[in-house]
Coordinates of C-alpha atoms in Angstrom, one line a residue:
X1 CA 7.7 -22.5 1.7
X2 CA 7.9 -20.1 -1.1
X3 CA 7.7 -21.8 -5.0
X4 CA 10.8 -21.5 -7.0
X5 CA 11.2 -19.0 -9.6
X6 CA 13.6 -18.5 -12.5
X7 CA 13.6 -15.3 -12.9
X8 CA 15.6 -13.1 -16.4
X9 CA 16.7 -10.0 -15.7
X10 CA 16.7 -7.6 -18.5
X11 CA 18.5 -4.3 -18.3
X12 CA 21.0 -2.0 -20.8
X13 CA 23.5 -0.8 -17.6
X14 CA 25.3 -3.7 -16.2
X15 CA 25.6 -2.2 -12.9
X16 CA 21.7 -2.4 -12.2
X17 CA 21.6 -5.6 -13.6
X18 CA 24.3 -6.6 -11.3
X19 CA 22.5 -5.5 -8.4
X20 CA 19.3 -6.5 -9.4
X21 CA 20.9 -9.9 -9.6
X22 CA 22.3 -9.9 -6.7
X23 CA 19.3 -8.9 -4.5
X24 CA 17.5 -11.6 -5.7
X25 CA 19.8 -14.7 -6.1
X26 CA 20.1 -14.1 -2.4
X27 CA 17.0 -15.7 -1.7
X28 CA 16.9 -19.7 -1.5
X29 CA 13.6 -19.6 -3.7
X30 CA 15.1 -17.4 -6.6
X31 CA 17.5 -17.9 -9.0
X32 CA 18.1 -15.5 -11.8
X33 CA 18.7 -17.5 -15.3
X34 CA 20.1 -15.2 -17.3
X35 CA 21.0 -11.5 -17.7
X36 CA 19.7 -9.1 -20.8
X37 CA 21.4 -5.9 -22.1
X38 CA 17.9 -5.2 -24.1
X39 CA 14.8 -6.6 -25.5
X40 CA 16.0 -8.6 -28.0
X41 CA 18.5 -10.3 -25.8
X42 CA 15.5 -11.0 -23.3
X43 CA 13.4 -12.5 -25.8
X44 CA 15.9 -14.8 -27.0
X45 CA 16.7 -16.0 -23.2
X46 CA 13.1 -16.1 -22.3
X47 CA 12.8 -18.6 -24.9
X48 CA 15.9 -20.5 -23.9
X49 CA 15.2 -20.4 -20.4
X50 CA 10.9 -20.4 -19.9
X51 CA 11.3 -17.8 -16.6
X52 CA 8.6 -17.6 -14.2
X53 CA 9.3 -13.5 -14.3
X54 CA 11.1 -11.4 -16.3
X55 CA 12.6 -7.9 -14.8
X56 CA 12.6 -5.5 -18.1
X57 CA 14.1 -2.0 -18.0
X58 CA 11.9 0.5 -20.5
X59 CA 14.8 2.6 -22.0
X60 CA 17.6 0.2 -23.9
X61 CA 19.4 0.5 -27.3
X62 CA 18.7 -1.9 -29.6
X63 CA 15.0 -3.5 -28.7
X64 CA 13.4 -1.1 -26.2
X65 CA 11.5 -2.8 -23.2
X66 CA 8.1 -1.1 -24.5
X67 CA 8.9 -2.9 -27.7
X68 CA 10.0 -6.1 -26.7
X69 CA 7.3 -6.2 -23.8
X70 CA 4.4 -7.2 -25.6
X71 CA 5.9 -10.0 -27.3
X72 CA 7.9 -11.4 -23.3
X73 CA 4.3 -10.9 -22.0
X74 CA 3.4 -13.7 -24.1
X75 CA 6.6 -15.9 -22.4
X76 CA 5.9 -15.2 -18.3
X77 CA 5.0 -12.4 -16.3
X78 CA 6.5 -9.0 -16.6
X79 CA 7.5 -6.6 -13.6
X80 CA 9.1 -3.0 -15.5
X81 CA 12.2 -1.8 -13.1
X82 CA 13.2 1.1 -14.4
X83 CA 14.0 5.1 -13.6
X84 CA 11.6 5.9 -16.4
X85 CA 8.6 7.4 -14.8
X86 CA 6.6 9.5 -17.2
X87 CA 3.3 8.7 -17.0
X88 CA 2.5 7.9 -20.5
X89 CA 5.5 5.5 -20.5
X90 CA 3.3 3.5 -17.3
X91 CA 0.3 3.4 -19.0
X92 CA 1.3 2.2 -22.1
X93 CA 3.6 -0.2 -20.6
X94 CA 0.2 -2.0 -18.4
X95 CA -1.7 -1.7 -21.5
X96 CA 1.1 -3.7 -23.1
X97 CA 0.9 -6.3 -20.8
X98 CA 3.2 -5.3 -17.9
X99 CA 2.3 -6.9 -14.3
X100 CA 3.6 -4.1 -12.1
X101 CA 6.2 -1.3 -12.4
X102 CA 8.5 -0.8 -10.2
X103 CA 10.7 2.7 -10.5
X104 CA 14.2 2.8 -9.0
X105 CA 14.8 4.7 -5.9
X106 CA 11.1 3.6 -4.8
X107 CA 11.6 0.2 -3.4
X108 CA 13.5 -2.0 -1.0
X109 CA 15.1 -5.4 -1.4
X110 CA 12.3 -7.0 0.2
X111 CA 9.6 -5.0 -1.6
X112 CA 11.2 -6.2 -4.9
X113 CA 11.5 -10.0 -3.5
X114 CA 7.8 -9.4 -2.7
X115 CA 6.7 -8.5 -5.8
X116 CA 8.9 -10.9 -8.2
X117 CA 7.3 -13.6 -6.0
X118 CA 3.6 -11.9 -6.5
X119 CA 3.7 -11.6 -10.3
X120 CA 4.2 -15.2 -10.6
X121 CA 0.6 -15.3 -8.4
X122 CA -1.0 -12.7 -10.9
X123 CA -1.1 -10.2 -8.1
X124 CA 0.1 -6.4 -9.0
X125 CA 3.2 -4.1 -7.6
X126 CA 3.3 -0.4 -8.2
X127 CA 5.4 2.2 -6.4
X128 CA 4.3 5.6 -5.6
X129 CA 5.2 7.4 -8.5
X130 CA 3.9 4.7 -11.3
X131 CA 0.5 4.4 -8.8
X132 CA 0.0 8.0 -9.3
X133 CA 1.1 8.3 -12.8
X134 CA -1.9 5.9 -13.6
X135 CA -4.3 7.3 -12.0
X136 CA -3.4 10.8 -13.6
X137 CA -3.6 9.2 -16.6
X138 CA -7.3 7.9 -15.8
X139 CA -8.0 11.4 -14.3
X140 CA -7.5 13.2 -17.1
X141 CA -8.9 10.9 -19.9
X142 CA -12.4 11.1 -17.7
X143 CA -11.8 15.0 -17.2
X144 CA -11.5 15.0 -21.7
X145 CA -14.4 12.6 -22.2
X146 CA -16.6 14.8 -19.4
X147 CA -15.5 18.2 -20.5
X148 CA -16.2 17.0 -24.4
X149 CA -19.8 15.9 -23.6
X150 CA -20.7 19.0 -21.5
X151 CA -23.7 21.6 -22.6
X152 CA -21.3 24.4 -21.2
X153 CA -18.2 23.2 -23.2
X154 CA -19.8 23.5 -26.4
X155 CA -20.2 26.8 -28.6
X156 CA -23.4 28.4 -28.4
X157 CA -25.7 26.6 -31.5
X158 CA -23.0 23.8 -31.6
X159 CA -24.3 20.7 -31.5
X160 CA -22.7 17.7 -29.6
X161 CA -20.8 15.6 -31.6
X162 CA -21.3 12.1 -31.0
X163 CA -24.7 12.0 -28.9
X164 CA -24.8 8.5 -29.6
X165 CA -23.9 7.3 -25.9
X166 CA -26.5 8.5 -23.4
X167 CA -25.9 5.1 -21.6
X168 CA -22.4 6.4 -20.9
X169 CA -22.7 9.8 -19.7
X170 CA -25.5 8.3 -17.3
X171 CA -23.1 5.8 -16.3
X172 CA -20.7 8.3 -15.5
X173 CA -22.6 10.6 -13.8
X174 CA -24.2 7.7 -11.0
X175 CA -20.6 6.8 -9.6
X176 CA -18.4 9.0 -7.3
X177 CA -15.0 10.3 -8.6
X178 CA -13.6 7.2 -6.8
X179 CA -15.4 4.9 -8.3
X180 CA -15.0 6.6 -11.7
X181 CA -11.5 5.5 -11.1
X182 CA -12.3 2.3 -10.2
X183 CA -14.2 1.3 -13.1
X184 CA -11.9 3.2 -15.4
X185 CA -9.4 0.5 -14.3
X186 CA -12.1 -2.3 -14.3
X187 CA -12.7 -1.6 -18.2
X188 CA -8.7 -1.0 -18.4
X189 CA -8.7 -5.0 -18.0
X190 CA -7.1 -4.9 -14.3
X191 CA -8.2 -7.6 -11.2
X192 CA -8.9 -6.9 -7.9
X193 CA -5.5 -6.8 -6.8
X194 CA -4.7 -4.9 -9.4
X195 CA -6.8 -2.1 -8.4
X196 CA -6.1 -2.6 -5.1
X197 CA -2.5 -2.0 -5.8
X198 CA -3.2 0.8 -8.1
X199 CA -5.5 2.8 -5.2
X200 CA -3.3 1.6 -2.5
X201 CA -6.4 0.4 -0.8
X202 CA -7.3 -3.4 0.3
X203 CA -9.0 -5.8 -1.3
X204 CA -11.8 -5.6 0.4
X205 CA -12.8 -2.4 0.0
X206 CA -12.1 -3.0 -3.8
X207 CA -15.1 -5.4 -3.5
X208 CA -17.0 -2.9 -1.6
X209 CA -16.7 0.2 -4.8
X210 CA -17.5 -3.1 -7.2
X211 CA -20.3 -4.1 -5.6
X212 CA -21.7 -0.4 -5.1
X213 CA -20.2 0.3 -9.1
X214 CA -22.8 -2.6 -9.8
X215 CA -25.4 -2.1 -7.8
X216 CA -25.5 1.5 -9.3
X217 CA -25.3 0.7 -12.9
X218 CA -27.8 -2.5 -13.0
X219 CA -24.7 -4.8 -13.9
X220 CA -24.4 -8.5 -12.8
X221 CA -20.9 -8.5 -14.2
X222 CA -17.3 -7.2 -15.1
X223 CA -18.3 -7.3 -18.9
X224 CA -21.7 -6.1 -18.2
X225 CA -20.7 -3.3 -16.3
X226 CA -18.2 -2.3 -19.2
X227 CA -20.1 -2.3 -21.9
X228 CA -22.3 -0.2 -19.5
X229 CA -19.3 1.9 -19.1
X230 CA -18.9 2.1 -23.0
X231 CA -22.8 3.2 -23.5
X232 CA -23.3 -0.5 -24.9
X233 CA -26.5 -1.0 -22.2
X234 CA -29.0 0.4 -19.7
X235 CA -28.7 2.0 -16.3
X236 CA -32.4 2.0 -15.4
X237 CA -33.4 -0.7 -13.2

């Protein structure tokens, strides 16, 4: 027996709203509260109505979903629906606090049903094209912090700029490119299933690349193994 969940939807085009609403108020253990034409609008019912998740379109007139999202984060769990699939727009919105994105076109009813029901329990959805979009993202901020701390990158003469993190370039250079991903999104703030989401890979072998991420950089933890990550402690053992 599923818990119930009020859920807000939040949304600038009344058709997707409509259907959005009407996928979900089809199940017994969902009901959707109330209806949002942009951020503002959700924040106020949020507060009216204490939903267990709120569905929150990106682009709206008025109070944008990145702009509102940070402060309904605070309220209940966020899950972005949206066509907006730029990858900036996905990172910023999971730095913001987001619990999944979702991008139209990618899912089914029950995938959505799933994943409503899911970021009440903390636990992650992504579709394909927000999946990948993140881990471009994480791709090419370790390809920029790699090339910028390479000997062959620099000018003949020039001198590194800030050769203040051994720690981190060691750290770095220990892991595989998978679990250079994975720890990127370990120091991003994500959980297990999270990442597991993120990587489409299980749980389990999420535990596996921490345990080996670990093992590798002389960590006993999540924040030791970050500030590892961030040159803030030692790699020998």
């Amino acid at each position: 027996m599923h818990e119930h969940l009020r859920v807000i939807v939040a949304d600038d085009n009344p058709v997707v709203r409509a259907g959005l609403t009407a996928l979900l108020s089809g199940r017994e253990d969902i009901d959707v509260a109330a209806q949002a034409a942009d951020g503002r609008e959700a924040y106020e019912a949020a507060v009216r109505h204490h939903p267990d998740v709120i569905l929150l379109d990106v682009r709206m007139p008025g109070v944008d979903g990145i702009t509102a999202l940070p402060h309904l984060a605070r309220l209940a769990p966020v899950l972005m629906t949206t066509y907006s699939r730029e990858t900036h727009i996905v990172h910023e919105a999971l730095g913001l606090g987001a619990c999944g994105y979702l991008v139209h076109g990618e899912f089914t009813a029950d995938q959505l049903v799933d994943a409503v029901r899911d970021a009440k329990r903390g636990h992650a959805h992504f579709t394909h094209t927000a999946s990948n979009a993140l881990l471009a993202a994480i791709r090419s901020n370790y390809a920029a912090a790699t090339t910028a701390t390479s000997p062959a990158s620099r000018r003949p003469g020039e001198v590194a700029e800030s050769p203040s993190h051994p720690q981190a370039n060691m750290a770095h250079s220990l892991l595989s490119q998978r679990e250079v991903e994975v720890m990127d999104l370990i120091a991003s703030g994500m959980t297990n299933q999270q990442i597991a989401a993120t990587c489409f890979i299980s749980q389990k072998t999420v535990k596996n690349h921490i345990n080996r991420i670990f093992a590798k950089l002389n960590a006993e933890s999540r924040g030791q193994a970050i500030a590892i990550w961030h040159g803030g402690g030692p790699t020998h053992g």
